[in-house]
Coordinates of C-alpha atoms in Angstrom, one line a residue:
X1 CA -2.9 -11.6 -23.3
X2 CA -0.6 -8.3 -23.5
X3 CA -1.6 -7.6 -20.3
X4 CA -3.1 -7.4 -17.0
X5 CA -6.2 -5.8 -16.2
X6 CA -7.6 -3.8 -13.3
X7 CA -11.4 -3.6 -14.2
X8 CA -13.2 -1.3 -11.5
X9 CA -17.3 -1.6 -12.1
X10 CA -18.5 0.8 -9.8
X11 CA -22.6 -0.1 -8.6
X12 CA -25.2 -2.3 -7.1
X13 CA -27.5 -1.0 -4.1
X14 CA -24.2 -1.1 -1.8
X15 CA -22.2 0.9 -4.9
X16 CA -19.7 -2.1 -5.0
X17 CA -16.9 -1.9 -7.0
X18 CA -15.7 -5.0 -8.7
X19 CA -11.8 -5.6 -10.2
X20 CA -12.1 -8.6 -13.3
X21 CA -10.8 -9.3 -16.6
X22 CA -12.8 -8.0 -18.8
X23 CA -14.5 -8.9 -21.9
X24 CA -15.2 -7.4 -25.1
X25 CA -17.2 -4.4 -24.3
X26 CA -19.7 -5.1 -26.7
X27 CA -21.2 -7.8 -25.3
X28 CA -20.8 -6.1 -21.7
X29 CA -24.1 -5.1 -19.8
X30 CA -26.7 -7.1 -22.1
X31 CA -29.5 -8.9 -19.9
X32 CA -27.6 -7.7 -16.6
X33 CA -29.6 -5.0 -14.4
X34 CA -32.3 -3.6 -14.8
X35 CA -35.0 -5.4 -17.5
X36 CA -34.5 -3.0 -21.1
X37 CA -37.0 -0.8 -21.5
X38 CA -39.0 -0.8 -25.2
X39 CA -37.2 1.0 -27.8
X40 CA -34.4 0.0 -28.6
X41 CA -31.7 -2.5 -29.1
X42 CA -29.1 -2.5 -25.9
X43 CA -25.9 -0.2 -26.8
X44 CA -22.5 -0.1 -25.0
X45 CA -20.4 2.9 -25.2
X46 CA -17.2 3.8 -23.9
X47 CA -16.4 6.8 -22.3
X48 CA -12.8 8.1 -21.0
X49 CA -11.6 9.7 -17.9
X50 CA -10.3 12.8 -18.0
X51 CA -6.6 11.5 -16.0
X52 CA -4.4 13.3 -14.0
X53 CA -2.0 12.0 -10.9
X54 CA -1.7 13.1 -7.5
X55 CA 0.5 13.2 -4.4
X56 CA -0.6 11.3 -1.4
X57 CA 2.0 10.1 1.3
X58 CA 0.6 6.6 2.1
X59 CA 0.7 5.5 5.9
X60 CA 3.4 3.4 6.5
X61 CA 3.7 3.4 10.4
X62 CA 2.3 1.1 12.8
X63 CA 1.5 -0.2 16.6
X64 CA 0.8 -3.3 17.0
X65 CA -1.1 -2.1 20.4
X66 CA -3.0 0.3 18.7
X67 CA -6.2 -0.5 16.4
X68 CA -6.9 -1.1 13.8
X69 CA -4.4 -4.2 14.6
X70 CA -3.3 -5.3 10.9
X71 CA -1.5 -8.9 11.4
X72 CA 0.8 -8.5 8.4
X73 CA 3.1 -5.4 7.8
X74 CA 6.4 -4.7 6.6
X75 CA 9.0 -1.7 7.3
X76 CA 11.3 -1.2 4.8
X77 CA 14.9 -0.3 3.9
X78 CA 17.4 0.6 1.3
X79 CA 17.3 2.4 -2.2
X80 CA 16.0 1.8 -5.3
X81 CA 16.8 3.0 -9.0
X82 CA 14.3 1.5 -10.7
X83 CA 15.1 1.3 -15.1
X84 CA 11.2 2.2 -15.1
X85 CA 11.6 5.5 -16.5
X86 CA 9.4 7.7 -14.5
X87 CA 9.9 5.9 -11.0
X88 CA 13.7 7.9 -9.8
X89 CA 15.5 7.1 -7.0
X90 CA 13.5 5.9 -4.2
X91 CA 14.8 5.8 -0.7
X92 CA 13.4 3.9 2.2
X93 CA 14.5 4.3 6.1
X94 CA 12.9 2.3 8.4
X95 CA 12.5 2.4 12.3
X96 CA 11.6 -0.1 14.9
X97 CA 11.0 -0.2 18.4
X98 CA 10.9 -3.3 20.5
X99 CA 8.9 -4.5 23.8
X100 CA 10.1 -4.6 27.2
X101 CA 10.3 -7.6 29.0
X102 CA 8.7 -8.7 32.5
X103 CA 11.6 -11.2 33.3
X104 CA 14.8 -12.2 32.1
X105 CA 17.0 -15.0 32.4
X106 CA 19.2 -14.6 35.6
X107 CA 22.3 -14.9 33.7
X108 CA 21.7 -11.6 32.0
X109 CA 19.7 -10.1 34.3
X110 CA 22.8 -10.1 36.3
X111 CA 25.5 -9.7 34.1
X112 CA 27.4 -6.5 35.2
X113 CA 29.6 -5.8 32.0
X114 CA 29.3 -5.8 28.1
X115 CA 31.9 -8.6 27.6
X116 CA 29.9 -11.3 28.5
X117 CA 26.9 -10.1 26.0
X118 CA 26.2 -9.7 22.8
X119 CA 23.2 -7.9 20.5
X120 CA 21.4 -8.5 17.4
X121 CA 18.4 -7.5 15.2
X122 CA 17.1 -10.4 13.4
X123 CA 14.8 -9.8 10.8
X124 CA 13.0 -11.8 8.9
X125 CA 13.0 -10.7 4.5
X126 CA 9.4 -10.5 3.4
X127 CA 9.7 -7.8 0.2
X128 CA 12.4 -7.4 -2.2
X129 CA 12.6 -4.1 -5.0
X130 CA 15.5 -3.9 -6.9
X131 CA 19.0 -6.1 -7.6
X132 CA 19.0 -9.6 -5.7
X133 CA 22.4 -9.9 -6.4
X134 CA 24.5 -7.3 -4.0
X135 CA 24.3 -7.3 -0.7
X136 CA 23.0 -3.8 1.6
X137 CA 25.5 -2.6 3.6
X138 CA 23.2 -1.5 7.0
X139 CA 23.3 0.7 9.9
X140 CA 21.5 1.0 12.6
X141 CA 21.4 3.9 14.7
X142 CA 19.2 5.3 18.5
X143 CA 16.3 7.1 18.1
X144 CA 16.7 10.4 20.3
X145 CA 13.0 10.0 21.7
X146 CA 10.1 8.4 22.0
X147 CA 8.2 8.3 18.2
X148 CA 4.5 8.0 17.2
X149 CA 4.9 5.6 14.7
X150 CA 1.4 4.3 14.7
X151 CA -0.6 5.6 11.4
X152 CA 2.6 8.2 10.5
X153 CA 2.8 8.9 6.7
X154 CA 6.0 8.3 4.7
X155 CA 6.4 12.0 4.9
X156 CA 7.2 12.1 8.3
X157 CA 10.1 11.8 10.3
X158 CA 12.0 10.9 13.6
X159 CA 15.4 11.8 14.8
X160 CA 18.2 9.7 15.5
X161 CA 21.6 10.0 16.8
X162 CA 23.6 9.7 13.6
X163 CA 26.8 10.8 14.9
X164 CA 26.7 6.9 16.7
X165 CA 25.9 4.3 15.2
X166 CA 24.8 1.4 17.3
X167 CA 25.7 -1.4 14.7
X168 CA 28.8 -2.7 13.6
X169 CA 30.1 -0.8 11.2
X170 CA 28.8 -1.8 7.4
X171 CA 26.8 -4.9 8.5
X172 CA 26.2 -6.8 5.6
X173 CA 22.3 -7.9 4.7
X174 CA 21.7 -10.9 1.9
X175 CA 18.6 -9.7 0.4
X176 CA 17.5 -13.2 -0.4
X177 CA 18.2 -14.7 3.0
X178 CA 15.0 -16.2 4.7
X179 CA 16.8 -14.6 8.4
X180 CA 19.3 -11.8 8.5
X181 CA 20.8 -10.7 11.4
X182 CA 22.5 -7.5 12.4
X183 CA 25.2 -7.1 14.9
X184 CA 25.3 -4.4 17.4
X185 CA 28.5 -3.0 19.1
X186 CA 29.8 -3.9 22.5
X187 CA 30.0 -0.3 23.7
X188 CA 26.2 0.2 22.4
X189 CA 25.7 -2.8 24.9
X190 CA 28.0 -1.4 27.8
X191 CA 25.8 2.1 27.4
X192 CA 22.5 0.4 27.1
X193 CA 22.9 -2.2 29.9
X194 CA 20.9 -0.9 32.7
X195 CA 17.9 -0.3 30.3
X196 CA 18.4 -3.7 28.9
X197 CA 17.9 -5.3 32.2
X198 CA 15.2 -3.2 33.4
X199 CA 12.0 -5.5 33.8
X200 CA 10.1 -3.1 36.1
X201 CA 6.4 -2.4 35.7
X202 CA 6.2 -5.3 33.6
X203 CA 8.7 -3.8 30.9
X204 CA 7.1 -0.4 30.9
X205 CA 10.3 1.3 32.0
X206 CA 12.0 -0.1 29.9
X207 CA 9.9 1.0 26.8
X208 CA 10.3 4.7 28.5
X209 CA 13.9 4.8 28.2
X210 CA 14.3 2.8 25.2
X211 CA 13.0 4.8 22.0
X212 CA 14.5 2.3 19.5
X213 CA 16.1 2.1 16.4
X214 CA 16.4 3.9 12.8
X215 CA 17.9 1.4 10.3
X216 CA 19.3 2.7 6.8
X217 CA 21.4 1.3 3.8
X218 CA 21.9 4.5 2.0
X219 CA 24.7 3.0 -0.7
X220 CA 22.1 0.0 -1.4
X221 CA 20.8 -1.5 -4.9
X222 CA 17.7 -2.4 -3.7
X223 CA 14.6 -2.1 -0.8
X224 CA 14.2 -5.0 1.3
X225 CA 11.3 -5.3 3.4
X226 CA 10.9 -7.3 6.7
X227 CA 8.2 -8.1 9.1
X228 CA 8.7 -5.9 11.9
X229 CA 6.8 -8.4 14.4
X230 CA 8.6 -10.8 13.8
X231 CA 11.6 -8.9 14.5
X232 CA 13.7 -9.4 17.8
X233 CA 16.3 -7.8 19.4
X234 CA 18.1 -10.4 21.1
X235 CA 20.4 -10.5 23.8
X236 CA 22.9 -13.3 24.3
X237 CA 25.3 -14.7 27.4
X238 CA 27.3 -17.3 26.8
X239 CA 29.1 -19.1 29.3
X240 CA 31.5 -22.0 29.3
X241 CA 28.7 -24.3 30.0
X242 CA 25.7 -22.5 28.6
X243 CA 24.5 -20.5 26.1
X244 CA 21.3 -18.3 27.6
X245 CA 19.4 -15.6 25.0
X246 CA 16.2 -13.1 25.4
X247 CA 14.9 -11.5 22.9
X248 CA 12.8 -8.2 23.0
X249 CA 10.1 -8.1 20.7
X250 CA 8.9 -5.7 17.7
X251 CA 6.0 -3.8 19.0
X252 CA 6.1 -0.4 15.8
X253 CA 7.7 0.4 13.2
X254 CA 8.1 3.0 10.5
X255 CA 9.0 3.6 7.1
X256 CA 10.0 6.8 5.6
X257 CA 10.2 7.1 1.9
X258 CA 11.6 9.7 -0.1
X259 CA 12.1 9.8 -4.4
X260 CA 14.2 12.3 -6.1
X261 CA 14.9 12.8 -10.2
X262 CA 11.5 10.9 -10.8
X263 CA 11.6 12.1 -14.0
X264 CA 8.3 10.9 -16.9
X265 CA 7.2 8.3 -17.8
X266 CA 7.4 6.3 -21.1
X267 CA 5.2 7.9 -23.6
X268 CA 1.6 6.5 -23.8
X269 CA 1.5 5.7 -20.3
X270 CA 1.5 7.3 -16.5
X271 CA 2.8 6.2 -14.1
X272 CA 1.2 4.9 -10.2
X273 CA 3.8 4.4 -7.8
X274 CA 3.8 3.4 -4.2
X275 CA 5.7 4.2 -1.5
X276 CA 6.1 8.0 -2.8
X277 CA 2.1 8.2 -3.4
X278 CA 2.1 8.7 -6.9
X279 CA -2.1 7.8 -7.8
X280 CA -4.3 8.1 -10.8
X281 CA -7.3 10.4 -11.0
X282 CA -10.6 10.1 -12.9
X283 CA -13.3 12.0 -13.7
X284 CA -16.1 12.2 -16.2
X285 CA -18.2 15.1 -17.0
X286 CA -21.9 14.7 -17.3
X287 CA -22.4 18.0 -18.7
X288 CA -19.8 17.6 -21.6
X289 CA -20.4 14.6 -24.5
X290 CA -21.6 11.5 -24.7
X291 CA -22.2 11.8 -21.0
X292 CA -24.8 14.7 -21.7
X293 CA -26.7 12.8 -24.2
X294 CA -27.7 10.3 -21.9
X295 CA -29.2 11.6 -18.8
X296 CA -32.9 10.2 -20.2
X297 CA -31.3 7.0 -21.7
X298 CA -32.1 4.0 -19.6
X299 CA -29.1 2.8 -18.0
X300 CA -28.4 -1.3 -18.0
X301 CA -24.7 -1.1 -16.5
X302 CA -21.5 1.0 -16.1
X303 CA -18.4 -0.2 -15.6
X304 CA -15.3 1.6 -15.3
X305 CA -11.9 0.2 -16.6
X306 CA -8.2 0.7 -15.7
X307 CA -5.7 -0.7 -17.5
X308 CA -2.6 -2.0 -16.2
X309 CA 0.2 -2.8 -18.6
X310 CA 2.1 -5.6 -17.5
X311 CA 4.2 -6.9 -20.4
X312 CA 5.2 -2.6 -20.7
X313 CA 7.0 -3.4 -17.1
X314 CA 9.2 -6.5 -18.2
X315 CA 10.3 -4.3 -21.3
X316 CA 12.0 -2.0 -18.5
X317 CA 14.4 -3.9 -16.1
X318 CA 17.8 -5.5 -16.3
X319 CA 19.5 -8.9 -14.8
X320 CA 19.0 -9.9 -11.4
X321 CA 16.5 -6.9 -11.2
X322 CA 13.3 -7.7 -9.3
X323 CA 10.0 -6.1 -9.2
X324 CA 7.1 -7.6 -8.2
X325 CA 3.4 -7.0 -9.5
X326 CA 0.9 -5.5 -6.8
X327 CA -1.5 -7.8 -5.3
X328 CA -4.2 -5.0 -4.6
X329 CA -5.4 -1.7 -5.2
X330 CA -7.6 0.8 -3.9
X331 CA -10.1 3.3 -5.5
X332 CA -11.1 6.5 -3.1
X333 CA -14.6 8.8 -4.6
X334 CA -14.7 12.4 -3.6
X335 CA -18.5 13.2 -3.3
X336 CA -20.2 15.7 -4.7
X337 CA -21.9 18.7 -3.5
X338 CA -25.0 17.7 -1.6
X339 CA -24.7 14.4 -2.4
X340 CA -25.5 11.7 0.0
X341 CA -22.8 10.8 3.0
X342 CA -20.4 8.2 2.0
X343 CA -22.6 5.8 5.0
X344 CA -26.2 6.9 3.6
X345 CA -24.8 5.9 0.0
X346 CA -23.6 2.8 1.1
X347 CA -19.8 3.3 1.2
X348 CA -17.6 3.1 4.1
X349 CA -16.3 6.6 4.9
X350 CA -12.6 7.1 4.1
X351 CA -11.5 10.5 5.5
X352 CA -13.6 13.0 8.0
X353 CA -15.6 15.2 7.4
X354 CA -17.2 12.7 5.4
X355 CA -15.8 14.1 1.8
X356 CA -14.6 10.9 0.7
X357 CA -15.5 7.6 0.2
X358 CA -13.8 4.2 -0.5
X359 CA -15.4 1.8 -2.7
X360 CA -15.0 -2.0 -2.0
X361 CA -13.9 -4.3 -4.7
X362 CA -15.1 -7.9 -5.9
X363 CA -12.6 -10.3 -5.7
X364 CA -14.7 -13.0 -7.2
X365 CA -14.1 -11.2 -10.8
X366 CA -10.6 -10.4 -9.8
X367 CA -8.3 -11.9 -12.5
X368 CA -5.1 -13.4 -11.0
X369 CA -2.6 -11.7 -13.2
X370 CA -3.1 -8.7 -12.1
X371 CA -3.2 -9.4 -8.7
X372 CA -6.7 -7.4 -7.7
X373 CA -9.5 -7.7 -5.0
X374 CA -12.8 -6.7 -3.8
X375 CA -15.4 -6.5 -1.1
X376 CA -18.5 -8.2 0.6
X377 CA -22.5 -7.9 -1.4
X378 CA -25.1 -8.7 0.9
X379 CA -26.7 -12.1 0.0
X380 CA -30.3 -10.1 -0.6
X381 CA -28.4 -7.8 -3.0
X382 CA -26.5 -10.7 -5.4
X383 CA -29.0 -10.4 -8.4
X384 CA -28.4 -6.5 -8.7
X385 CA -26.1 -4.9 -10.7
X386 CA -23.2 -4.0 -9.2
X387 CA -21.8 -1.6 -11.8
X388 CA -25.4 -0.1 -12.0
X389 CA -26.3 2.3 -8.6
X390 CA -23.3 5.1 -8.9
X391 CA -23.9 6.2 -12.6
X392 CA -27.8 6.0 -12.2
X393 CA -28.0 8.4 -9.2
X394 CA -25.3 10.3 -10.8
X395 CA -27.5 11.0 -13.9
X396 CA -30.7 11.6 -11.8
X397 CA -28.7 13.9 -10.0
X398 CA -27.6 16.0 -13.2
X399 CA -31.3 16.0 -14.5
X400 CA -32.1 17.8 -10.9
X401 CA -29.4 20.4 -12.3
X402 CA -27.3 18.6 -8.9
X403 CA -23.7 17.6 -9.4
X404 CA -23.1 13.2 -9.8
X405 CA -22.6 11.6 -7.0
X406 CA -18.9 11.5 -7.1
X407 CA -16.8 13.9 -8.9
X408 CA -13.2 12.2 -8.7
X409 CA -12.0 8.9 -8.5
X410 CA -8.4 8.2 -7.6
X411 CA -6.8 4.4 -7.5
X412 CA -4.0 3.5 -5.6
X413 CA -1.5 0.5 -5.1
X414 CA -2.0 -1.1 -2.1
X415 CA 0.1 -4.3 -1.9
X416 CA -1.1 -6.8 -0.1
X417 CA 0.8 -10.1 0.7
X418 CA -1.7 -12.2 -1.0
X419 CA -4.8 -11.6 -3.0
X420 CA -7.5 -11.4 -0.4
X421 CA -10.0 -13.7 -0.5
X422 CA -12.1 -11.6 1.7
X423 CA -13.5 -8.6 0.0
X424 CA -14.0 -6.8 2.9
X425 CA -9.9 -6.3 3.2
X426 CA -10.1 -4.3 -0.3
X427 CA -11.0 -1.2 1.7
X428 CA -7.9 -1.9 4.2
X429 CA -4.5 0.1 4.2
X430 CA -1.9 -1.8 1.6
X431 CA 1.4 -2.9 2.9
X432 CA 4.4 -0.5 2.4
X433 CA 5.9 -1.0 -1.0
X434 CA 7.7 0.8 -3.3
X435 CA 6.0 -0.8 -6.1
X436 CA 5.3 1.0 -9.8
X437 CA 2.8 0.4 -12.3
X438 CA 2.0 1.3 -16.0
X439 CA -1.4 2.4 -16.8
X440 CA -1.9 3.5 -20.7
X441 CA -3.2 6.5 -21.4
X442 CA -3.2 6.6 -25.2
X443 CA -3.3 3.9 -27.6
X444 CA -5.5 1.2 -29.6
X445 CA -4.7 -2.3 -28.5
X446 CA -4.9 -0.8 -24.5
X447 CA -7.5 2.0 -24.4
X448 CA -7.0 4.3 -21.3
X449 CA -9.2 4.5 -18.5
X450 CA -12.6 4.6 -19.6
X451 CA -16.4 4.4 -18.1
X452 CA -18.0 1.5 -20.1
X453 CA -22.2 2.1 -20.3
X454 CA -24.4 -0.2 -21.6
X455 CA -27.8 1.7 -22.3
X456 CA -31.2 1.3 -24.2
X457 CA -32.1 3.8 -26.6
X458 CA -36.2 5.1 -26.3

């Protein structure tokens, strides 16, 4: 196949929405839902989505302390020109802030000078955008205060103390290593000491006085991501008999992501993109044609597709370039007015006051390629038709001269480090990325975005 697809079928009595390959769409919907009524021979028609993009900064901060705990995450760093046209200059600084420790080894809790320590980040490489083949030249620098990292958006910002770095200068960072580490300056540790060895209150003062890091590679080729609880700052004190370490460990981190000169993108297409929040909106409207025409028309299924071009991102990218494919995505449904709450409707809510919704995806009909996912049916609920409950209640709605159900759709990357094989992760936050895909907007052999309707004419 040309491609990859990302095939969201919105219904069932929980309003699931299911990702799959898809087949020909004029077999799709016959003997599924609801028995056909007399009349008529089954029809499928496809209908497209009026598309636009918007601008949401994704979350990109977290605490492991603070719920919802998410075991995997990533803070990233470095900058990315991607030869995607449409995706500009994307720059990613990330922060990290480390635990305090209850005890330390007595070799370092008593050291009384610099000379006889030494400091490090190690991190551990678990994301990779851009050139392989050039090393980032890092620095890491103080934060000035304490920072909220948990739940921040890439918007956001903390200050650091610039004017200082606490690195080495230029510390060199292999993109492709499995461990990179990251030297810190003596005087950084002669400053720093008394905090370092600060184990009151089980750590707690320490995590007072130490706001931790900022970490940047502004002259990079590429975005490296690591695993920021993983991450250790580790102290060292060697001896002429003994080598003794203790290592402080990740507790938040950050990422802050900015793109400049983004440019459009290649004709046909537009453009999602990660990291700088770039998603796809959908709507249809039931008042306008075919949607109109079919208020009365027993419905047998609706689906709704979203094409992701896959072979149009390997026509854009040069040697030793890398870009992986999203393994997830997300689709968020603005209700209507008056319509049910996202709860009553069988949706988990996704923002207060209740105005949006996220849909779950299937990823039992999740095809591989395009690295998709999807959500949990109750077992009582299996025989329904999943892609059936949102359209029907949308046109009941409309003959009550009430608006659908939802009005907007918008899908968003949400990386995830594998495809889930728990459908109730679909609905979760995707890891930070700066990853872009293609989704065609005008064309034969890859229709856009489209509502596919299977009904029975009376």
């Amino acid at each position: 196949m040309r491609s990859s697809w990302l095939c969201a079928a919105l219904a069932g009595g929980v309003a699931l929405l299911s990702l799959s390959a898809c087949s020909d769409s004029s077999n799709v919907g016959l003997g599924v839902g609801p028995d056909s009524l007399s009349g008529g021979q089954p029809v499928t028609l496809d209908v497209e989505a009026d598309l636009d993009t918007a601008h949401t900064s994704p979350i990109t901060g977290e605490n492991v302390r603070q719920a919802p705990i998410r075991s995997t995450w990533r803070v990233l760093v470095g900058v990315v020109d991607d030869p995607l046209p449409g995706t500009g200059e994307i720059e990613a600084e990330g922060y990290l802030d480390v635990a305090g420790q209850s005890s330390l080894p007595s070799e370092i809790l008593s050291a009384n000078s610099a000379d006889s320590l030494t400091a490090e980040l190690r991190l551990t490489p678990s994301y990779l955008h851009g050139d392989s083949s050039n090393a980032l030249a890092v620095e890491v620098y103080d934060l000035t205060e304490d920072a909220t990292m948990d739940s921040a958006r890439a918007s956001a910002t903390f200050d650091a103390d610039e004017m200082d770095p606490a690195s080495v200068n230029a510390s060199q960072v292999n993109p492709t290593d499995s461990l990179v580490t990251i030297k810190l300056r003596e005087s950084w540790i002669a400053e720093n000491l008394s905090t370092l060895q600060d184990t009151s209150d089980d750590g707690s003062a320490f995590e007072e006085n130490f706001p931790g890091f900022k970490i940047v590679a502004p002259n990079s080729q590429a975005v490296v991501g690591f695993s920021p609880f993983d991450a250790t700052l580790r102290l060292t004190h060697v001896s002429e008999s003994d080598t003794t370490t203790a290592d402080y460990s990740g507790v938040k981190s950050f990422t802050h992501i900015e793109q400049r000169e983004a440019g459009a993108p290649p004709d046909d297409y537009t453009l999602l993109q990660d990291g700088a929040g770039v998603d796809l909106t959908m709507e249809w409207d039931f008042n306008a044609p075919p949607l109109d025409t079919l208020e009365n028309t027993p419905l047998n299924r609706a689906e709704v597709f979203v094409p992701v071009d896959t072979s149009a991102l390997k026509d854009f990218s040069r040697m030793n370039f890398v870009r992986p494919l999203p393994k997830g995505y997300r689709i968020i449904a603005t209700r209507g007015a008056n319509t049910p709450g996202c709860r009553m409707a069988g949706f988990p809510v996704f923002s207060e006051p209740n105005e949006t919704c996220i849909l779950p995806l299937d990823p039992s009909a999740a095809d591989p390629s395009a690295a998709l996912s999807g959500a949990l049916v109750p077992d009582d609920l299996r025989s329904a038709n999943e892609a059936f409950t949102i359209f029907e209640e949308s046109f009941r709605r409309i003959r009550n001269g009430q608006s659908p159900l939802f009005t907007e759709y918008r899908v968003q990357v949400a990386d995830r480090e594998s495809i889930p094989g728990e459908p109730g992760s679909t609905i979760q936050l995707g890891l930070p990325s700066t990853l872009p895909v293609l989704v065609p907007v005008d064309g034969e052999e890859l229709a856009p975005p489209r509502a596919t309707l299977t009904v029975t004419p009376l």
